Short mmCIF file of C-alpha atoms and ligand atoms in Angstrom, two decimals:
data_model
loop_
_atom_site.label_atom_id
_atom_site.label_comp_id
_atom_site.label_asym_id
_atom_site.label_seq_id
_atom_site.Cartn_x
_atom_site.Cartn_y
_atom_site.Cartn_z
CA MET A 22 -20.66 -10.54 14.85
CA GLN A 23 -21.67 -13.04 12.19
CA ARG A 24 -18.56 -13.93 10.16
CA GLU A 25 -18.95 -14.62 6.48
CA THR A 26 -17.99 -18.09 5.41
CA VAL A 27 -15.13 -18.85 3.04
CA GLU A 28 -17.75 -19.71 0.39
CA GLU A 29 -19.53 -16.36 0.80
CA PHE A 30 -16.24 -14.49 0.41
CA ARG A 31 -15.33 -16.53 -2.65
CA LYS A 32 -18.68 -15.70 -4.24
CA LYS A 33 -18.16 -11.97 -3.65
CA ARG A 34 -14.65 -12.06 -5.09
CA LYS A 35 -15.92 -13.99 -8.10
CA GLU A 36 -18.66 -11.43 -8.75
CA ALA A 37 -16.21 -8.52 -8.51
CA LEU A 38 -13.73 -10.33 -10.76
CA SER A 39 -16.41 -11.12 -13.37
CA PHE A 40 -17.46 -7.47 -13.42
CA ILE A 41 -13.87 -6.29 -13.94
CA GLN A 42 -13.29 -8.90 -16.64
CA GLY A 43 -16.40 -7.56 -18.36
CA ALA A 44 -15.10 -3.99 -18.17
CA THR A 45 -11.58 -4.60 -19.47
CA ASP A 46 -9.62 -7.16 -21.46
CA GLU A 47 -6.42 -6.12 -19.70
CA LYS A 48 -4.51 -8.81 -17.80
CA PRO A 49 -2.11 -6.87 -15.59
CA ASN A 50 0.89 -8.46 -13.88
CA TYR A 51 1.59 -5.56 -11.53
CA LEU A 52 -0.69 -3.98 -8.94
CA ILE A 53 0.16 -0.43 -7.90
CA ILE A 54 -1.44 1.16 -4.83
CA LEU A 55 -1.08 4.91 -4.61
CA GLY A 56 -0.97 6.52 -1.20
CA THR A 57 -2.30 9.78 0.20
CA GLY A 58 -1.32 12.68 -2.04
CA LEU A 59 0.52 10.29 -4.37
CA GLY A 60 -2.08 9.76 -7.08
CA LYS A 61 -0.11 11.52 -9.82
CA LEU A 62 1.89 8.43 -10.76
CA ALA A 63 -1.32 7.63 -12.59
CA ASP A 64 -0.43 10.36 -15.13
CA ALA A 65 2.56 8.31 -16.22
CA ILE A 66 0.39 5.27 -16.98
CA ASP A 67 -0.69 4.74 -20.56
CA ILE A 68 -4.31 4.17 -19.58
CA VAL A 69 -6.40 1.69 -21.54
CA ASP A 70 -9.39 1.31 -19.22
CA SER A 71 -10.62 2.93 -16.04
CA VAL A 72 -13.16 1.35 -13.69
CA SER A 73 -14.79 3.22 -10.78
CA TYR A 74 -14.79 1.46 -7.43
CA ASP A 75 -18.48 2.39 -7.08
CA ASP A 76 -19.37 0.22 -10.04
CA ILE A 77 -17.59 -2.95 -8.91
CA PRO A 78 -19.80 -5.28 -6.85
CA HIS A 79 -18.70 -5.55 -3.19
CA PHE A 80 -15.79 -3.11 -3.66
CA PRO A 81 -15.43 -0.68 -0.77
CA VAL A 82 -15.88 2.97 -1.77
CA SER A 83 -13.09 5.42 -0.98
CA THR A 84 -14.11 8.14 1.52
CA VAL A 85 -10.91 10.21 1.62
CA GLU A 86 -11.16 13.31 -0.58
CA SER A 87 -7.57 13.11 -1.79
CA HIS A 88 -8.23 9.63 -3.20
CA ALA A 89 -9.91 9.31 -6.59
CA GLY A 90 -11.45 5.84 -6.21
CA ARG A 91 -10.87 3.98 -9.42
CA LEU A 92 -8.84 1.22 -11.01
CA LEU A 93 -6.62 2.29 -13.88
CA PHE A 94 -5.60 -0.38 -16.36
CA GLY A 95 -2.78 0.21 -18.81
CA SER A 96 0.96 0.08 -19.19
CA LEU A 97 3.85 1.71 -17.43
CA SER A 98 7.45 1.21 -18.58
CA GLY A 99 6.11 -1.36 -21.04
CA LYS A 100 4.60 -3.48 -18.24
CA LYS A 101 0.92 -4.28 -17.83
CA VAL A 102 -0.28 -2.62 -14.63
CA VAL A 103 -3.43 -1.92 -12.69
CA ALA A 104 -3.30 1.02 -10.32
CA MET A 105 -5.64 1.53 -7.40
CA GLN A 106 -6.05 5.27 -7.41
CA GLY A 107 -7.36 5.62 -3.90
CA ARG A 108 -6.97 3.09 -1.16
CA PHE A 109 -8.90 2.04 1.90
CA HIS A 110 -7.77 2.83 5.41
CA TYR A 111 -8.67 1.15 8.68
CA TYR A 112 -9.49 4.56 10.22
CA GLU A 113 -12.24 5.06 7.66
CA GLY A 114 -14.07 2.24 9.38
CA TYR A 115 -13.40 -0.52 6.85
CA SER A 116 -12.67 -3.94 8.19
CA MET A 117 -9.35 -5.54 7.37
CA GLN A 118 -11.26 -7.98 5.15
CA GLU A 119 -12.66 -5.05 3.17
CA ILE A 120 -9.21 -3.50 2.78
CA ALA A 121 -7.85 -6.83 1.51
CA PHE A 122 -10.77 -7.43 -0.86
CA PRO A 123 -9.50 -5.45 -3.89
CA LEU A 124 -6.10 -7.12 -3.67
CA ARG A 125 -7.63 -10.56 -3.59
CA VAL A 126 -9.75 -9.79 -6.63
CA LEU A 127 -6.86 -8.23 -8.55
CA HIS A 128 -4.58 -11.13 -7.69
CA ALA A 129 -7.23 -13.46 -9.12
CA LEU A 130 -7.08 -11.28 -12.25
CA GLY A 131 -3.40 -12.19 -12.54
CA THR A 132 -1.31 -9.62 -10.64
CA GLU A 133 1.75 -11.22 -9.05
CA THR A 134 3.60 -8.17 -7.76
CA LEU A 135 2.40 -5.37 -5.48
CA LEU A 136 4.02 -1.94 -5.70
CA VAL A 137 2.71 0.08 -2.78
CA SER A 138 3.27 3.67 -1.69
CA ASN A 139 2.29 5.75 1.31
CA ALA A 140 2.73 9.05 3.09
CA CYS A 141 4.32 8.69 6.51
CA GLY A 142 5.88 10.53 9.39
CA GLY A 143 9.66 10.17 9.74
CA MET A 144 10.97 9.30 13.19
CA ASN A 145 14.53 8.40 12.23
CA PRO A 146 16.47 11.62 12.87
CA ASN A 147 18.38 11.14 9.59
CA PHE A 148 15.16 11.45 7.59
CA SER A 149 13.78 14.79 6.33
CA ARG A 150 10.40 15.91 5.05
CA GLY A 151 10.13 15.29 1.33
CA GLU A 152 12.57 12.37 1.22
CA ILE A 153 11.62 8.81 0.32
CA MET A 154 12.25 5.51 2.07
CA LEU A 155 12.32 1.99 0.72
CA ILE A 156 10.41 -0.18 3.19
CA ASN A 157 12.51 -3.18 4.21
CA ASP A 158 10.20 -4.46 6.94
CA HIS A 159 7.16 -3.49 8.95
CA ILE A 160 5.66 -3.56 12.43
CA ASN A 161 1.92 -4.16 12.59
CA MET A 162 0.43 -2.16 15.45
CA LEU A 163 -2.99 -1.79 13.91
CA GLY A 164 -4.33 -4.19 16.49
CA ASP A 165 -5.93 -6.23 13.75
CA ASN A 166 -4.94 -8.43 10.82
CA PRO A 167 -6.71 -9.11 7.49
CA LEU A 168 -6.12 -12.85 7.89
CA ILE A 169 -8.15 -13.18 11.10
CA GLY A 170 -11.15 -15.41 10.52
CA PRO A 171 -11.55 -18.63 8.59
CA ASN A 172 -8.59 -19.13 6.26
CA ASP A 173 -9.29 -19.63 2.58
CA ASP A 174 -6.67 -22.18 1.55
CA GLU A 175 -7.25 -21.15 -2.08
CA LEU A 176 -5.72 -17.76 -1.20
CA GLY A 177 -2.83 -18.87 0.98
CA PRO A 178 -1.71 -20.68 4.13
CA ARG A 179 -3.18 -20.32 7.63
CA PHE A 180 0.15 -19.12 9.08
CA PRO A 181 1.98 -17.20 6.36
CA ASP A 182 5.70 -16.65 6.68
CA MET A 183 6.70 -13.01 7.18
CA SER A 184 10.49 -13.33 7.06
CA ASP A 185 10.80 -11.29 3.84
CA PRO A 186 7.51 -9.45 3.17
CA TYR A 187 9.25 -6.76 1.09
CA THR A 188 10.89 -8.94 -1.53
CA GLU A 189 14.68 -8.67 -1.36
CA ARG A 190 15.13 -8.96 -5.11
CA LEU A 191 12.79 -5.99 -5.70
CA ARG A 192 14.48 -3.95 -2.98
CA ASN A 193 17.81 -4.53 -4.67
CA VAL A 194 16.42 -3.37 -8.02
CA ALA A 195 14.92 -0.25 -6.38
CA GLU A 196 18.27 0.59 -4.77
CA GLU A 197 20.01 0.19 -8.12
CA VAL A 198 17.48 2.54 -9.74
CA ALA A 199 17.81 5.18 -7.00
CA LEU A 200 21.59 5.06 -7.32
CA GLU A 201 21.54 5.34 -11.10
CA LYS A 202 19.11 8.27 -11.00
CA SER A 203 20.89 9.96 -8.08
CA ILE A 204 17.74 9.87 -5.95
CA LYS A 205 18.37 9.92 -2.22
CA MET A 206 16.39 6.99 -0.84
CA HIS A 207 16.54 5.81 2.75
CA GLU A 208 15.73 2.28 3.80
CA GLY A 209 13.89 1.26 6.95
CA VAL A 210 10.99 -0.07 8.94
CA TYR A 211 7.40 1.16 8.50
CA LEU A 212 5.11 0.94 11.49
CA ALA A 213 1.35 1.04 11.05
CA LEU A 214 -1.08 2.43 13.60
CA SER A 215 -4.80 2.79 13.07
CA GLY A 216 -4.94 6.60 13.29
CA PRO A 217 -6.73 8.85 12.52
CA THR A 218 -4.97 10.77 15.28
CA MET A 219 -1.38 11.70 14.67
CA GLU A 220 0.88 10.45 17.44
CA THR A 221 1.80 12.09 20.73
CA LYS A 222 5.43 12.87 21.55
CA ALA A 223 5.47 9.95 24.00
CA GLU A 224 4.15 7.67 21.26
CA TYR A 225 6.83 8.79 18.77
CA ARG A 226 9.50 8.17 21.38
CA PHE A 227 8.08 4.70 22.04
CA LEU A 228 7.65 3.80 18.35
CA ARG A 229 11.19 4.89 17.52
CA ASN A 230 12.54 2.88 20.47
CA ILE A 231 10.86 -0.32 19.37
CA GLY A 232 12.57 -0.18 15.99
CA ALA A 233 10.47 1.87 13.57
CA ASP A 234 11.90 4.48 11.22
CA VAL A 235 8.58 5.84 9.98
CA VAL A 236 4.92 5.67 11.01
CA GLY A 237 1.74 5.68 8.97
CA MET A 238 -1.83 4.46 8.81
CA SER A 239 -1.85 2.13 5.82
CA THR A 240 0.14 -0.38 3.73
CA VAL A 241 0.51 -3.16 6.30
CA PRO A 242 -2.98 -4.68 5.71
CA GLU A 243 -2.38 -4.76 1.95
CA VAL A 244 1.13 -6.18 2.32
CA ILE A 245 -0.03 -8.92 4.69
CA SER A 246 -2.78 -9.86 2.28
CA ALA A 247 -0.36 -9.84 -0.69
CA VAL A 248 2.23 -11.96 1.11
CA HIS A 249 -0.52 -14.40 2.11
CA MET A 250 -1.24 -14.91 -1.59
CA GLY A 251 2.44 -15.33 -2.46
CA MET A 252 2.82 -11.98 -4.20
CA ASP A 253 6.12 -10.12 -4.40
CA VAL A 254 6.03 -6.70 -2.73
CA LEU A 255 7.86 -3.41 -3.18
CA GLY A 256 6.97 -0.62 -0.75
CA ILE A 257 8.02 3.01 -0.87
CA SER A 258 7.21 5.62 1.78
CA VAL A 259 7.21 9.35 1.26
CA ILE A 260 8.20 11.23 4.42
CA THR A 261 5.70 14.06 4.72
CA ASP A 262 6.54 15.32 8.19
CA GLU A 263 9.24 15.01 10.82
CA CYS A 264 8.16 13.28 14.00
CA PHE A 265 11.01 14.04 16.37
CA PRO A 266 9.53 14.07 19.89
CA ASP A 267 11.90 16.73 21.25
CA ALA A 268 11.24 19.18 18.41
CA LEU A 269 7.70 18.29 17.35
CA GLU A 270 5.75 20.80 15.29
CA PRO A 271 1.98 20.52 14.82
CA VAL A 272 1.11 18.96 11.48
CA ASP A 273 -2.08 19.08 9.46
CA ILE A 274 -3.25 17.16 6.42
CA GLU A 275 -2.53 20.12 4.11
CA ASP A 276 1.17 19.96 5.06
CA VAL A 277 1.14 16.22 4.49
CA LEU A 278 -0.43 16.57 1.04
CA GLU A 279 1.97 19.37 0.06
CA ALA A 280 5.04 17.33 1.05
CA ALA A 281 3.65 14.25 -0.69
CA GLY A 282 3.16 16.27 -3.88
CA GLU A 283 6.72 17.59 -3.70
CA ALA A 284 8.29 14.18 -3.11
CA GLU A 285 6.07 12.28 -5.50
CA PRO A 286 8.26 12.68 -8.63
CA LYS A 287 11.11 10.84 -6.89
CA MET A 288 8.88 7.94 -5.91
CA THR A 289 7.41 7.84 -9.40
CA GLU A 290 10.88 7.74 -10.95
CA VAL A 291 11.92 4.82 -8.75
CA ILE A 292 8.76 2.83 -9.54
CA ILE A 293 9.09 3.52 -13.26
CA GLY A 294 12.78 2.56 -13.13
CA VAL A 295 12.04 -0.66 -11.26
CA LEU A 296 9.37 -1.69 -13.78
CA GLU A 297 11.82 -1.01 -16.63
CA LYS A 298 14.32 -3.44 -15.11
CA LEU A 299 11.87 -6.26 -14.34
N1 HPA B 304 1.76 9.80 11.64
C1 HPA B 304 2.51 10.90 11.63
N2 HPA B 304 2.79 11.58 10.55
C2 HPA B 304 2.26 11.15 9.38
C3 HPA B 304 1.46 10.03 9.33
C4 HPA B 304 1.19 9.32 10.52
O1 HPA B 304 0.48 8.31 10.53
N3 HPA B 304 1.09 9.87 8.04
C5 HPA B 304 1.66 10.86 7.35
N4 HPA B 304 2.37 11.64 8.15
#
């Protein structure tokens, strides 16, 4: 495979950035990525401009039906935000570089903080369907990494530190918000696999044993890319199904979407509350 050079990547990012700057005057500080079934947070945003992914040069196009595929610019809790309504997953066939591309462009636009959400399966026996979890760390089992390839020193270091990818200060604020609003919020480790298969019982047992509380198919590529660029990160998972190997029920995407829809208001409230306090 012919790898693109750092210069070629820079050119693509520049073209995408120029297009976005032509489409909006907004200069957001916060980047929000909405996970599967969690697009409704967008309703709370005071939208100023909306830009379709299809129109942005070199932007990947979202293939998952439940994802809308556009950037929403506006304000939320008085803060300037851009929301990616629809995200890119490794199982769709995108490369890690493609998944990281929108973040790199939106960081160049000025975003310094990533607020990321996802739907996940809960493996910690204390977690129930419909509850939310603050991500305090992750395990990357995607078998790939968005930083593989030539490093662009303009973006970040060759060997980025990963000792606190989910910024402690933001986690503390989120906990404060959950407490104040009486929202039950767990805290734990998110593990990413490529999917698109759900896991076998033996896999759930293994993943739980190696230290994961929940499992999903997203988030980690974006977080790695954000940390590489020095962004602060807040991650919230919505537990859409219970993955207890000794009592495993079959799960389909409809169940996942339904649970995500039910739990979404809690996640939205935490994100809104966090933005208010920042
Ligand atoms: N695995 C199991 N359950 C899930 C997942 C997953 O990746 N995503 C949402 N629910």
